[in-house]
Amino acid sequence: MQKLQLPEGLSVRPANGKDKVFLEALYQSTRDDLGLMDVSAEQKAELMEMQFRAQTQGYGDAYPNAMYFIIEKHLEAIGKATLDFGPNEVRLIDLVLIPAARGKGLGAAVVQAFQQASAAVAVPMTLTVLQENTVAKVLYQRLGFVTTALQQPYELMIWYPPALQKIII
């Protein structure tokens, strides 16, 4: 794979076993719903761990060839991306940033870098997004993704590299 074109200080590297604590904390930062449950702190922690394992197992089952990446800003972990580089598409399975890194254009920069990788192999990039996640949908639309299907509660979105747009669109 070619080197990703990212802004200064932003990098993406393969995840490894040392990232487990960060990934668990990152997952917890996305689950405000579980944090609001009226149970003990220990029960919340157990539930978060169980949900994290279920998500990880689910990704592995659905996308056995997926690649897992850590997004870093000045060598400090700020997020993760999970992608499946299939023969006919690059699927963005998951992209999450820590709360302090959200809304600063970093996620867009990472998605654009993955779009460049997708264009390099001349395949479209796809993703699903929760229909209620308007912030993410606006971002993806701004980056050229279009909705192709509704699969409650998600929307399937696709982006075609410029070379394919001339053929398909």
XYZ file of N, CA and C in Angstrom:
507
model
N 0.848 -1.180 0.000
C 0.000 0.000 0.000
C 0.892 1.240 0.000
N 0.466 2.230 -0.738
C 1.230 3.474 -0.813
C 1.147 4.232 0.509
N 2.085 5.145 0.710
C 2.079 5.978 1.912
C 0.889 6.927 1.842
N 0.142 7.002 2.932
C -1.037 7.865 2.977
C -0.623 9.331 3.017
N -1.368 10.156 2.322
C -1.143 11.598 2.303
C -1.954 12.215 3.444
N -1.285 12.568 4.532
C -1.944 13.123 5.714
C -1.303 14.451 6.098
N -2.064 15.333 6.765
C -1.490 16.594 7.232
C -0.348 16.349 8.219
N 0.521 17.321 8.327
C 1.678 17.253 9.231
C 1.256 16.839 10.638
N 1.948 15.857 11.190
C 1.695 15.414 12.559
C 0.644 14.327 12.684
N -0.129 14.086 11.626
C -1.168 13.064 11.648
C -0.622 11.820 10.960
N -0.827 10.669 11.589
C -0.341 9.421 11.000
C -1.301 8.288 11.319
N -1.173 7.223 10.542
C -1.986 6.020 10.718
C -1.016 4.848 10.715
N -1.141 3.983 11.715
C -0.272 2.808 11.805
C -1.118 1.587 12.150
N -0.621 0.395 11.839
C -1.360 -0.807 12.218
C -1.508 -0.905 13.736
N -2.669 -1.337 14.186
C -2.892 -1.559 15.618
C -2.126 -2.799 16.049
N -1.783 -2.850 17.334
C -1.114 -4.032 17.885
C -1.644 -4.291 19.296
N -1.184 -5.340 19.911
C -1.662 -5.738 21.233
C -1.478 -4.680 22.301
N -0.493 -3.824 22.142
C -0.250 -2.757 23.121
C -1.335 -1.682 23.089
N -2.174 -1.698 22.073
C -3.216 -0.675 21.920
C -4.527 -1.034 22.624
N -4.602 -2.196 23.233
C -5.866 -2.677 23.805
C -6.465 -1.704 24.819
N -5.673 -1.184 25.732
C -6.194 -0.266 26.755
C -6.751 0.990 26.094
N -6.005 1.535 25.112
C -6.495 2.717 24.396
C -7.795 2.406 23.671
N -7.856 1.281 22.978
C -9.055 0.936 22.206
C -10.273 0.746 23.101
N -10.072 0.151 24.275
C -11.186 -0.005 25.215
C -11.677 1.359 25.704
N -10.752 2.249 26.045
C -11.128 3.591 26.504
C -11.814 4.360 25.383
N -11.330 4.214 24.150
C -11.946 4.879 23.006
C -13.371 4.382 22.817
N -13.564 3.082 22.904
C -14.911 2.513 22.780
C -15.833 3.097 23.856
N -15.340 3.161 25.079
C -16.149 3.695 26.171
C -16.551 5.141 25.908
N -15.696 5.903 25.236
C -16.015 7.302 24.960
C -17.158 7.451 23.967
N -17.500 6.366 23.274
C -18.590 6.416 22.297
C -19.906 5.891 22.863
N -19.878 5.385 24.077
C -21.059 4.711 24.614
C -21.660 5.451 25.806
N -22.047 6.690 25.569
C -22.728 7.458 26.608
C -23.999 6.756 27.067
N -24.648 6.039 26.146
C -25.877 5.336 26.486
C -25.651 4.304 27.588
N -24.541 3.586 27.526
C -24.266 2.585 28.565
C -23.868 3.253 29.878
N -23.230 4.396 29.782
C -22.819 5.116 30.985
C -23.985 5.664 31.781
N -25.135 5.835 31.143
C -26.308 6.395 31.818
C -27.146 5.352 32.545
N -26.778 4.096 32.403
C -27.551 3.031 33.037
C -27.453 3.132 34.551
N -28.544 2.813 35.222
C -28.612 2.885 36.677
C -28.125 1.570 37.286
N -26.815 1.359 37.170
C -26.177 0.167 37.736
C -24.866 0.606 38.377
N -24.253 -0.292 39.117
C -23.000 0.046 39.787
C -21.878 0.295 38.768
N -20.842 0.972 39.211
C -19.694 1.244 38.348
C -19.069 -0.060 37.854
N -19.030 -1.053 38.728
C -18.480 -2.354 38.345
C -19.325 -3.002 37.250
N -20.651 -2.930 37.389
C -21.536 -3.502 36.372
C -21.396 -2.762 35.043
N -21.257 -1.425 35.109
C -21.059 -0.648 33.878
C -19.763 -1.073 33.192
N -18.702 -1.228 33.978
C -17.410 -1.626 33.417
C -17.512 -3.001 32.761
N -18.206 -3.936 33.413
C -18.386 -5.277 32.851
C -19.182 -5.216 31.558
N -20.228 -4.396 31.543
C -21.063 -4.264 30.353
C -20.273 -3.636 29.201
N -19.491 -2.609 29.520
C -18.657 -1.976 28.490
C -17.675 -2.989 27.906
N -17.034 -3.764 28.774
C -16.069 -4.765 28.317
C -16.765 -5.806 27.445
N -17.938 -6.247 27.840
C -18.682 -7.237 27.074
C -19.076 -6.667 25.704
N -19.550 -5.437 25.669
C -19.939 -4.806 24.412
C -18.728 -4.587 23.495
N -17.601 -4.192 24.083
C -16.371 -4.010 23.315
C -15.947 -5.325 22.670
N -15.964 -6.403 23.451
C -15.606 -7.721 22.912
C -16.573 -8.145 21.816
N -17.867 -7.876 22.018
C -18.874 -8.244 21.012
C -18.635 -7.479 19.708
N -18.308 -6.182 19.812
C -18.037 -5.404 18.608
C -16.809 -5.958 17.888
N -15.761 -6.217 18.632
C -14.527 -6.735 18.046
C -14.776 -8.081 17.369
N -15.501 -8.957 18.043
C -15.828 -10.266 17.473
C -16.709 -10.113 16.240
N -17.678 -9.214 16.299
C -18.573 -8.978 15.163
C -17.827 -8.502 13.934
N -16.896 -7.570 14.122
C -16.087 -7.102 12.993
C -15.265 -8.256 12.424
N -14.673 -9.048 13.295
C -13.863 -10.176 12.842
C -14.676 -11.196 12.071
N -15.908 -11.461 12.529
C -16.774 -12.419 11.844
C -17.231 -11.893 10.480
N -17.654 -10.633 10.440
C -18.184 -10.053 9.201
C -17.086 -9.707 8.202
N -15.913 -9.342 8.708
C -14.813 -8.904 7.842
C -13.519 -9.600 8.280
N -13.374 -10.879 7.948
C -12.200 -11.619 8.428
C -10.866 -11.076 7.915
N -10.884 -10.318 6.840
C -9.641 -9.765 6.292
C -9.447 -8.297 6.653
N -10.228 -7.801 7.582
C -10.143 -6.384 7.952
C -8.775 -6.051 8.525
N -8.405 -4.791 8.335
C -7.164 -4.274 8.896
C -7.536 -3.214 9.930
N -6.808 -3.212 11.033
C -7.097 -2.328 12.156
C -5.957 -1.328 12.311
N -6.319 -0.048 12.371
C -5.318 1.011 12.421
C -5.532 1.921 13.625
N -4.443 2.489 14.098
C -4.473 3.517 15.138
C -4.136 4.842 14.454
N -4.942 5.844 14.733
C -4.708 7.187 14.205
C -3.964 7.959 15.285
N -2.863 8.587 14.901
C -2.055 9.327 15.866
C -1.879 10.769 15.418
N -1.798 11.650 16.392
C -1.461 13.058 16.172
C -0.206 13.312 16.985
N 0.880 13.633 16.313
C 2.190 13.807 16.953
C 2.523 12.600 17.835
N 2.308 11.417 17.271
C 2.631 10.118 17.882
C 1.787 9.780 19.112
N 0.725 10.525 19.365
C -0.202 10.206 20.454
C -1.492 9.655 19.845
N -1.932 8.497 20.339
C -3.133 7.862 19.802
C -4.346 8.753 20.024
N -5.078 9.009 18.925
C -6.294 9.831 19.020
C -7.504 9.134 18.410
N -7.297 7.960 17.802
C -8.441 7.303 17.192
C -8.078 5.972 16.586
N -9.089 5.393 15.931
C -8.891 4.105 15.264
C -9.685 4.088 13.975
N -9.231 3.265 13.067
C -9.955 3.026 11.821
C -9.871 1.537 11.526
N -10.977 0.993 11.064
C -11.027 -0.407 10.670
C -11.467 -0.436 9.210
N -10.681 -1.079 8.364
C -10.980 -1.143 6.934
C -10.855 -2.563 6.417
N -11.633 -2.842 5.386
C -11.537 -4.109 4.685
C -11.216 -3.777 3.229
N -10.039 -4.196 2.783
C -9.617 -3.962 1.409
C -10.014 -5.178 0.581
N -11.234 -5.151 0.068
C -11.723 -6.268 -0.724
C -11.358 -6.112 -2.188
N -11.694 -7.107 -3.003
C -11.336 -7.048 -4.423
C -12.128 -6.004 -5.212
N -13.317 -5.641 -4.714
C -14.182 -4.727 -5.456
C -14.475 -3.428 -4.737
N -13.959 -3.271 -3.528
C -14.219 -2.059 -2.758
C -13.251 -1.969 -1.588
N -13.113 -0.766 -1.070
C -12.486 -0.540 0.220
C -13.634 -0.174 1.146
N -13.839 -0.951 2.191
C -14.953 -0.724 3.113
C -14.409 -0.085 4.381
N -14.877 1.129 4.686
C -14.567 1.769 5.962
C -15.567 1.211 6.963
N -15.103 0.333 7.819
C -15.967 -0.351 8.766
C -16.223 0.511 9.987
N -15.178 1.177 10.450
C -15.298 1.949 11.692
C -14.232 3.041 11.693
N -14.619 4.211 12.148
C -13.696 5.326 12.334
C -14.157 6.065 13.576
N -13.278 6.140 14.582
C -13.621 6.786 15.851
C -12.431 7.604 16.319
N -12.715 8.819 16.774
C -11.690 9.674 17.365
C -12.044 9.948 18.819
N -11.024 10.217 19.631
C -11.283 10.607 21.019
C -12.076 11.909 20.995
N -12.873 12.170 22.026
C -13.697 13.388 22.032
C -12.911 14.670 21.771
N -11.712 14.800 22.313
C -10.921 16.026 22.142
C -10.457 16.226 20.702
N -10.453 15.184 19.886
C -9.985 15.293 18.506
C -11.124 15.458 17.511
N -12.350 15.359 17.963
C -13.503 15.447 17.066
C -13.775 16.895 16.666
N -14.300 17.049 15.465
C -14.695 18.368 14.985
C -13.541 19.261 14.555
N -12.376 18.691 14.330
C -11.190 19.487 13.968
C -10.673 19.154 12.573
N -11.427 18.365 11.830
C -11.015 18.011 10.476
C -10.082 16.817 10.390
N -9.742 16.223 11.515
C -8.805 15.093 11.506
C -9.443 13.850 10.901
N -10.683 13.593 11.240
C -11.388 12.445 10.664
C -11.525 12.592 9.159
N -11.842 13.797 8.710
C -11.955 14.053 7.270
C -10.623 13.799 6.581
N -9.526 14.235 7.187
C -8.202 14.024 6.598
C -7.892 12.535 6.470
N -8.257 11.764 7.481
C -8.008 10.319 7.437
C -8.863 9.668 6.350
N -10.146 10.034 6.289
C -11.023 9.468 5.252
C -10.489 9.822 3.866
N -10.053 11.065 3.667
C -9.508 11.466 2.369
C -8.254 10.659 2.014
N -7.429 10.363 3.004
C -6.249 9.541 2.749
C -6.662 8.137 2.314
N -7.685 7.593 2.959
C -8.167 6.272 2.558
C -8.826 6.337 1.175
N -9.467 7.454 0.853
C -10.025 7.617 -0.490
C -8.898 7.600 -1.533
N -7.784 8.223 -1.213
C -6.638 8.212 -2.127
C -6.135 6.783 -2.340
N -6.084 6.005 -1.265
C -5.660 4.606 -1.377
C -6.652 3.822 -2.230
N -7.940 4.091 -2.041
C -8.980 3.446 -2.832
C -8.835 3.814 -4.308
N -8.581 5.093 -4.570
C -8.402 5.548 -5.957
C -7.181 4.899 -6.589
N -6.143 4.677 -5.804
C -4.909 4.088 -6.327
C -5.127 2.674 -6.854
N -6.091 1.968 -6.279
C -6.390 0.616 -6.756
C -7.679 0.580 -7.575
N -8.218 1.773 -7.862
C -9.386 1.943 -8.742
C -10.614 1.157 -8.297
N -10.912 1.242 -7.004
C -12.142 0.644 -6.488
C -12.892 1.692 -5.663
N -14.215 1.573 -5.580
C -14.968 2.519 -4.757
C -14.722 2.271 -3.273
N -15.047 3.267 -2.488
C -14.972 3.154 -1.027
C -16.399 3.190 -0.507
N -16.726 2.269 0.391
C -18.072 2.207 0.949
C -18.020 2.284 2.461
N -19.158 2.632 3.036
C -19.290 2.677 4.489
C -20.763 2.657 4.841
N -21.053 2.370 6.091
C -22.406 2.534 6.599
C -22.346 3.552 7.726
N -23.418 4.312 7.849
C -23.504 5.337 8.881
C -24.915 5.296 9.458
N -25.014 5.484 10.757
C -26.333 5.543 11.375
C -27.121 6.698 10.764
N -28.358 6.454 10.412
C -29.176 7.496 9.801
C -29.313 8.718 10.699
N -29.290 8.522 11.995
C -29.445 9.646 12.921
C -28.140 10.415 13.144
N -27.016 9.914 12.635
C -25.729 10.571 12.816
C -25.528 11.616 11.721
N -26.227 12.723 11.854
C -26.201 13.748 10.814
C -24.824 14.388 10.659
N -24.069 14.509 11.738
C -22.736 15.107 11.644
C -21.854 14.264 10.718
N -21.845 12.961 10.926
C -21.030 12.078 10.081
C -21.549 12.072 8.649
N -22.868 12.035 8.467
C -23.420 12.008 7.111
C -23.028 13.257 6.337
N -23.095 14.411 6.977
C -22.704 15.662 6.310
C -21.230 15.604 5.913
N -20.391 15.106 6.809
C -18.967 14.966 6.496
C -18.777 14.071 5.275
N -19.391 12.897 5.279
C -19.211 11.958 4.181
C -19.746 12.540 2.868
N -20.870 13.238 2.934
C -21.410 13.865 1.721
C -20.442 14.931 1.198
N -19.853 15.695 2.104
C -18.880 16.716 1.707
C -17.665 16.079 1.032
N -17.334 14.856 1.438
C -16.192 14.137 0.857
C -16.562 13.363 -0.405
N -17.809 13.521 -0.866
C -18.219 12.918 -2.129
C -18.968 11.605 -2.040
N -19.281 11.149 -0.837
C -20.056 9.920 -0.682
C -21.527 10.204 -0.971
N -22.199 9.229 -1.564
C -23.637 9.330 -1.808
C -24.315 8.100 -1.213
N -25.531 8.294 -0.741
C -26.304 7.189 -0.173
C -26.842 6.323 -1.298
N -26.623 5.016 -1.165
C -27.104 4.083 -2.184
C -28.204 3.167 -1.670
N -28.313 3.027 -0.355
C -29.339 2.139 0.197
C -29.594 2.509 1.651
N -30.825 2.260 2.085
C -31.195 2.416 3.488
C -31.393 1.024 4.056
N -30.666 0.718 5.103
C -30.776 -0.562 5.791
C -30.929 -0.221 7.267
N -32.150 0.034 7.692
C -32.417 0.525 9.047
C -31.555 -0.167 10.084
N -30.890 0.557 10.956
C -30.914 2.013 11.125
C -29.779 2.719 10.386
N -29.224 2.068 9.354
C -28.044 2.584 8.676
C -28.351 3.053 7.265
N -27.421 3.836 6.734
C -27.387 4.179 5.320
C -26.087 3.622 4.759
N -26.163 2.986 3.606
C -24.972 2.556 2.895
C -24.567 3.697 1.979
N -23.307 4.121 2.084
C -22.807 5.220 1.271
C -21.613 4.727 0.453
N -21.434 5.353 -0.711
C -20.350 4.955 -1.603
C -19.682 6.190 -2.190
N -18.385 6.055 -2.414
C -17.605 7.089 -3.093
C -16.853 6.412 -4.224
N -16.929 7.005 -5.402
C -16.222 6.479 -6.556
C -14.995 7.327 -6.846
N -13.840 6.692 -7.066
C -12.648 7.444 -7.462
C -12.911 8.159 -8.796
N -12.218 9.253 -9.045
C -12.453 10.007 -10.284
C -12.413 9.144 -11.549
N -11.495 8.189 -11.638
C -11.396 7.342 -12.827
C -12.659 6.509 -13.029
N -13.279 6.082 -11.949
C -14.512 5.289 -12.062
C -15.740 6.171 -12.266
N -15.705 7.404 -11.792
C -16.863 8.296 -11.949
C -17.188 8.501 -13.414
N -16.192 8.550 -14.259
C -16.410 8.749 -15.685
C -17.131 7.557 -16.296
N -16.919 6.388 -15.720
C -17.520 5.164 -16.259
C -18.898 4.913 -15.668
N -19.044 5.102 -14.347
C -20.242 4.694 -13.625
C -21.297 5.792 -13.569
N -20.874 7.005 -13.329
C -21.847 8.076 -13.079
C -22.207 8.779 -14.359
